[in-house]
mmCIF file of C-alpha atoms in Angstrom:
data_model
loop_
_atom_site.group_PDB
_atom_site.id
_atom_site.type_symbol
_atom_site.label_atom_id
_atom_site.label_comp_id
_atom_site.label_asym_id
_atom_site.label_seq_id
_atom_site.Cartn_x
_atom_site.Cartn_y
_atom_site.Cartn_z
ATOM 1 C CA MET A 71 7.783 -56.297 8.787
ATOM 2 C CA LYS A 72 10.229 -54.719 7.156
ATOM 3 C CA LYS A 73 8.836 -53.240 4.153
ATOM 4 C CA LEU A 74 5.054 -52.281 6.590
ATOM 5 C CA PHE A 75 7.941 -50.148 8.544
ATOM 6 C CA ILE A 76 9.358 -48.679 5.022
ATOM 7 C CA LEU A 77 6.220 -47.774 4.072
ATOM 8 C CA LEU A 78 5.142 -46.325 7.152
ATOM 9 C CA ALA A 79 8.455 -44.204 7.613
ATOM 10 C CA LEU A 80 7.459 -43.038 3.571
ATOM 11 C CA PHE A 81 4.214 -42.633 4.537
ATOM 12 C CA GLY A 82 5.157 -39.544 7.511
ATOM 13 C CA PHE A 83 7.564 -38.113 5.216
ATOM 14 C CA LEU A 84 5.952 -37.670 2.627
ATOM 15 C CA ILE A 85 2.982 -36.089 5.488
ATOM 16 C CA SER A 86 5.650 -34.297 6.994
ATOM 17 C CA CYS A 87 6.988 -32.992 3.578
ATOM 18 C CA SER A 88 3.416 -31.571 2.295
ATOM 19 C CA ASN A 89 2.941 -27.558 1.743
ATOM 20 C CA ASP A 90 0.860 -26.350 4.950
ATOM 21 C CA ASP A 91 -1.177 -23.727 3.586
ATOM 22 C CA SER A 92 -4.519 -24.362 5.576
ATOM 23 C CA GLN A 93 -4.002 -21.939 8.020
ATOM 24 C CA THR A 94 -3.423 -19.132 4.685
ATOM 25 C CA GLU A 95 -6.683 -20.752 2.805
ATOM 26 C CA THR A 96 -8.845 -20.924 5.736
ATOM 27 C CA GLN A 97 -7.603 -17.654 7.169
ATOM 28 C CA GLU A 98 -10.521 -15.062 7.153
ATOM 29 C CA PHE A 99 -9.926 -11.782 4.840
ATOM 30 C CA VAL A 100 -11.505 -8.481 4.179
ATOM 31 C CA PRO A 101 -14.118 -9.636 1.179
ATOM 32 C CA GLY A 102 -13.261 -7.085 -1.795
ATOM 33 C CA GLU A 103 -9.765 -6.053 -0.459
ATOM 34 C CA VAL A 104 -6.515 -6.614 -2.211
ATOM 35 C CA SER A 105 -3.124 -4.312 -1.153
ATOM 36 C CA VAL A 106 -0.654 -3.861 -3.647
ATOM 37 C CA GLY A 107 3.414 -2.875 -2.845
ATOM 38 C CA ILE A 108 4.732 -0.702 -5.457
ATOM 39 C CA LYS A 109 8.443 -1.496 -5.795
ATOM 40 C CA SER A 110 11.248 1.348 -3.754
ATOM 41 C CA GLY A 111 11.813 4.397 -7.226
ATOM 42 C CA THR A 112 8.840 3.920 -8.574
ATOM 43 C CA ASP A 113 7.347 7.455 -9.225
ATOM 44 C CA ILE A 114 4.005 8.809 -8.523
ATOM 45 C CA ASN A 115 3.519 9.057 -12.586
ATOM 46 C CA GLU A 116 3.881 5.548 -12.938
ATOM 47 C CA LEU A 117 1.881 4.465 -9.623
ATOM 48 C CA PHE A 118 -1.092 6.521 -11.476
ATOM 49 C CA ASN A 119 -0.315 4.654 -14.537
ATOM 50 C CA PHE A 120 -0.526 0.996 -12.696
ATOM 51 C CA ILE A 121 -3.897 2.045 -11.113
ATOM 52 C CA ASN A 122 -5.303 3.117 -14.376
ATOM 53 C CA GLN A 123 -4.511 0.265 -16.083
ATOM 54 C CA PHE A 124 -7.813 -1.385 -13.873
ATOM 55 C CA ASP A 125 -11.024 -0.189 -13.390
ATOM 56 C CA PHE A 126 -10.862 -0.792 -9.498
ATOM 57 C CA GLU A 127 -12.037 1.611 -7.311
ATOM 58 C CA VAL A 128 -8.387 2.815 -5.015
ATOM 59 C CA ASP A 129 -9.849 2.611 -1.195
ATOM 60 C CA ASN A 130 -6.418 4.737 -0.717
ATOM 61 C CA VAL A 131 -2.823 5.269 -1.742
ATOM 62 C CA ASN A 132 -0.688 5.033 1.526
ATOM 63 C CA SER A 133 3.105 4.757 2.562
ATOM 64 C CA LEU A 134 4.250 7.717 0.459
ATOM 65 C CA SER A 135 7.097 10.431 0.879
ATOM 66 C CA PHE A 136 8.248 13.249 -0.502
ATOM 67 C CA THR A 137 10.027 16.704 -0.075
ATOM 68 C CA SER A 138 9.772 20.229 -0.976
ATOM 69 C CA ASP A 139 11.935 22.304 -1.936
ATOM 70 C CA LEU A 140 10.054 25.519 -0.113
ATOM 71 C CA PRO A 141 11.694 27.654 2.264
ATOM 72 C CA SER A 142 11.180 25.291 5.445
ATOM 73 C CA ASP A 143 8.695 28.207 7.617
ATOM 74 C CA ASN A 144 6.448 27.007 4.809
ATOM 75 C CA LEU A 145 5.340 23.719 6.176
ATOM 76 C CA GLN A 146 1.772 24.490 7.732
ATOM 77 C CA PHE A 147 1.035 26.696 4.189
ATOM 78 C CA VAL A 148 1.780 22.770 2.513
ATOM 79 C CA LEU A 149 -0.228 20.848 4.720
ATOM 80 C CA ASP A 150 -3.117 23.640 4.655
ATOM 81 C CA ASN A 151 -2.982 23.471 1.120
ATOM 82 C CA LEU A 152 -3.138 19.679 0.638
ATOM 83 C CA ASN A 153 -5.416 19.000 3.918
ATOM 84 C CA GLU A 154 -7.854 21.291 1.240
ATOM 85 C CA LYS A 155 -8.354 18.390 -0.802
ATOM 86 C CA ASN A 156 -10.830 15.818 -0.887
ATOM 87 C CA TYR A 157 -8.913 13.053 -1.732
ATOM 88 C CA THR A 158 -6.061 13.713 0.757
ATOM 89 C CA ASN A 159 -7.855 12.923 3.919
ATOM 90 C CA ASP A 160 -11.259 11.446 5.757
ATOM 91 C CA GLY A 161 -12.426 14.364 7.654
ATOM 92 C CA ILE A 162 -11.892 12.391 10.709
ATOM 93 C CA ASN A 163 -8.669 10.638 11.203
ATOM 94 C CA TRP A 164 -5.921 10.538 8.178
ATOM 95 C CA PHE A 165 -4.630 13.729 6.903
ATOM 96 C CA VAL A 166 -1.366 14.694 5.335
ATOM 97 C CA THR A 167 1.679 14.900 8.458
ATOM 98 C CA GLY A 168 4.264 16.637 8.021
ATOM 99 C CA TYR A 169 7.589 17.981 9.518
ATOM 100 C CA LEU A 170 10.945 19.676 9.198
ATOM 101 C CA HIS A 171 13.982 17.315 9.036
ATOM 102 C CA TYR A 172 15.896 17.685 11.994
ATOM 103 C CA GLN A 173 19.659 18.103 10.164
ATOM 104 C CA THR A 174 18.269 19.781 6.978
ATOM 105 C CA ASN A 175 14.990 21.673 7.666
ATOM 106 C CA GLN A 176 13.794 20.250 4.716
ATOM 107 C CA ILE A 177 10.552 19.822 4.507
ATOM 108 C CA TRP A 178 8.853 16.374 4.648
ATOM 109 C CA ILE A 179 4.921 15.553 3.963
ATOM 110 C CA PHE A 180 3.392 11.726 4.103
ATOM 111 C CA PRO A 181 0.235 11.981 2.770
ATOM 112 C CA ARG A 182 -2.690 9.496 2.382
ATOM 113 C CA LEU A 183 -4.106 9.557 -1.278
ATOM 114 C CA PHE A 184 -7.893 8.669 -1.504
ATOM 115 C CA ASP A 185 -9.875 7.501 -4.167
ATOM 116 C CA MET A 186 -7.199 7.954 -6.514
ATOM 117 C CA ASN A 187 -8.924 5.914 -9.214
ATOM 118 C CA ASN A 188 -10.570 9.442 -9.995
ATOM 119 C CA ILE A 189 -8.195 11.227 -12.969
ATOM 120 C CA GLU A 190 -8.809 14.593 -11.477
ATOM 121 C CA TYR A 191 -7.680 13.539 -8.484
ATOM 122 C CA GLN A 192 -4.439 12.583 -10.082
ATOM 123 C CA GLN A 193 -4.187 15.842 -12.026
ATOM 124 C CA ASP A 194 -4.662 17.736 -9.282
ATOM 125 C CA TRP A 195 -1.949 15.883 -6.932
ATOM 126 C CA LEU A 196 0.529 16.513 -9.968
ATOM 127 C CA SER A 197 -0.034 19.906 -10.568
ATOM 128 C CA SER A 198 -0.217 20.252 -6.431
ATOM 129 C CA MET A 199 3.733 19.140 -6.451
ATOM 130 C CA VAL A 200 5.052 21.348 -9.121
ATOM 131 C CA GLU A 201 3.016 24.017 -6.792
ATOM 132 C CA LEU A 202 4.771 23.257 -4.080
ATOM 133 C CA GLU A 203 7.839 22.142 -5.383
ATOM 134 C CA LEU A 204 6.948 18.240 -4.105
ATOM 135 C CA GLN A 205 9.511 15.235 -4.974
ATOM 136 C CA ASP A 206 8.782 11.535 -4.279
ATOM 137 C CA LYS A 207 11.247 10.785 -1.842
ATOM 138 C CA HIS A 208 11.989 6.901 -2.131
ATOM 139 C CA ASN A 209 13.595 4.192 0.531
ATOM 140 C CA VAL A 210 15.581 1.722 -1.226
ATOM 141 C CA ASP A 211 13.998 -0.633 1.869
ATOM 142 C CA LEU A 212 10.879 0.721 1.674
ATOM 143 C CA ASN A 213 7.658 0.739 -1.196
ATOM 144 C CA SER A 214 7.244 3.371 -2.615
ATOM 145 C CA GLY A 215 3.377 3.334 -1.639
ATOM 146 C CA ILE A 216 0.942 0.898 -0.925
ATOM 147 C CA ILE A 217 -2.300 0.589 -2.980
ATOM 148 C CA ARG A 218 -5.605 -0.613 -1.548
ATOM 149 C CA PHE A 219 -7.591 -1.752 -4.436
ATOM 150 C CA LYS A 220 -11.633 -2.597 -4.230
ATOM 151 C CA VAL A 221 -11.790 -5.899 -6.352
ATOM 152 C CA PRO A 222 -14.801 -8.050 -6.790
ATOM 153 C CA GLU A 223 -15.723 -10.320 -4.101
ATOM 154 C CA GLY A 224 -14.879 -13.443 -4.437
ATOM 155 C CA GLN A 225 -12.197 -13.152 -6.688
ATOM 156 C CA GLU A 226 -9.806 -11.757 -4.156
ATOM 157 C CA ILE A 227 -7.163 -14.691 -4.185
ATOM 158 C CA GLU A 228 -6.986 -13.985 -8.624
ATOM 159 C CA TRP A 229 -6.542 -10.750 -8.070
ATOM 160 C CA GLU A 230 -3.516 -10.889 -5.139
ATOM 161 C CA ASN A 231 -1.651 -13.258 -8.089
ATOM 162 C CA GLN A 232 -2.682 -11.480 -11.070
ATOM 163 C CA PHE A 233 -0.875 -7.762 -9.993
ATOM 164 C CA GLU A 234 1.920 -10.219 -8.202
ATOM 165 C CA SER A 235 2.967 -10.417 -12.170
ATOM 166 C CA TYR A 236 3.392 -7.035 -13.218
ATOM 167 C CA ASP A 237 7.134 -5.537 -12.753
ATOM 168 C CA ILE A 238 6.047 -2.624 -10.797
ATOM 169 C CA VAL A 239 4.311 -4.542 -7.607
ATOM 170 C CA ASP A 240 6.663 -5.674 -4.855
ATOM 171 C CA TRP A 241 4.140 -7.480 -3.379
ATOM 172 C CA ALA A 242 0.650 -8.410 -3.098
ATOM 173 C CA GLU A 243 -1.914 -9.481 -0.905
ATOM 174 C CA LEU A 244 -5.049 -9.709 0.888
ATOM 175 C CA ASN A 245 -6.568 -7.871 3.700
ATOM 176 C CA TYR A 246 -6.016 -10.638 6.519
ATOM 177 C CA ILE A 247 -8.444 -10.174 9.622
ATOM 178 C CA ALA A 248 -6.013 -10.814 12.707
ATOM 179 C CA ASP A 249 -7.272 -11.991 16.084
ATOM 180 C CA ILE A 250 -6.091 -9.957 18.643
ATOM 181 C CA GLU A 251 -6.417 -10.935 22.459
ATOM 182 C CA LEU A 252 -6.299 -8.143 25.159
ATOM 183 C CA HIS A 253 -3.856 -9.814 28.125
ATOM 184 C CA ASN A 254 -4.544 -7.976 31.526
ATOM 185 C CA ASP A 255 -1.320 -7.528 33.747
#
């Protein structure tokens, strides 16, 4: 009887120690998408070089911050200039936004760059940075951009793991679909 009890206790212990990835493995995600967070402090040239290593479409690059050394009265000029470009907005919801910093009065902008696997768009962005006197701004606690890659369907987990092996990458993850329940009070 003592041996049976020890065997059942050992079995219970082993079950409780198992890695419960069943929810992650069965959780639904958007087919063909992997998001990659770039380590803080990475400049835009390095980000573009990373993108160019792969033959994947880039849906967008977001969570970018830049400042401009132009005088503060040029904020609208900078925004108008950047929003005229094909790759800085979707024409509906996403446009380059910005503001004047309340203490320094410096221009800050927050673009979302679409289709940045296009080398011409990359070169145009770099030229715009020179023209508009833009500098990358990094917060040590945040990423230096999040790239949403379009990868072959069925290979999302494989690419998530592969992206994580690059030094420039802080994290990679699938675009999981969440169930949201609205509660009426």
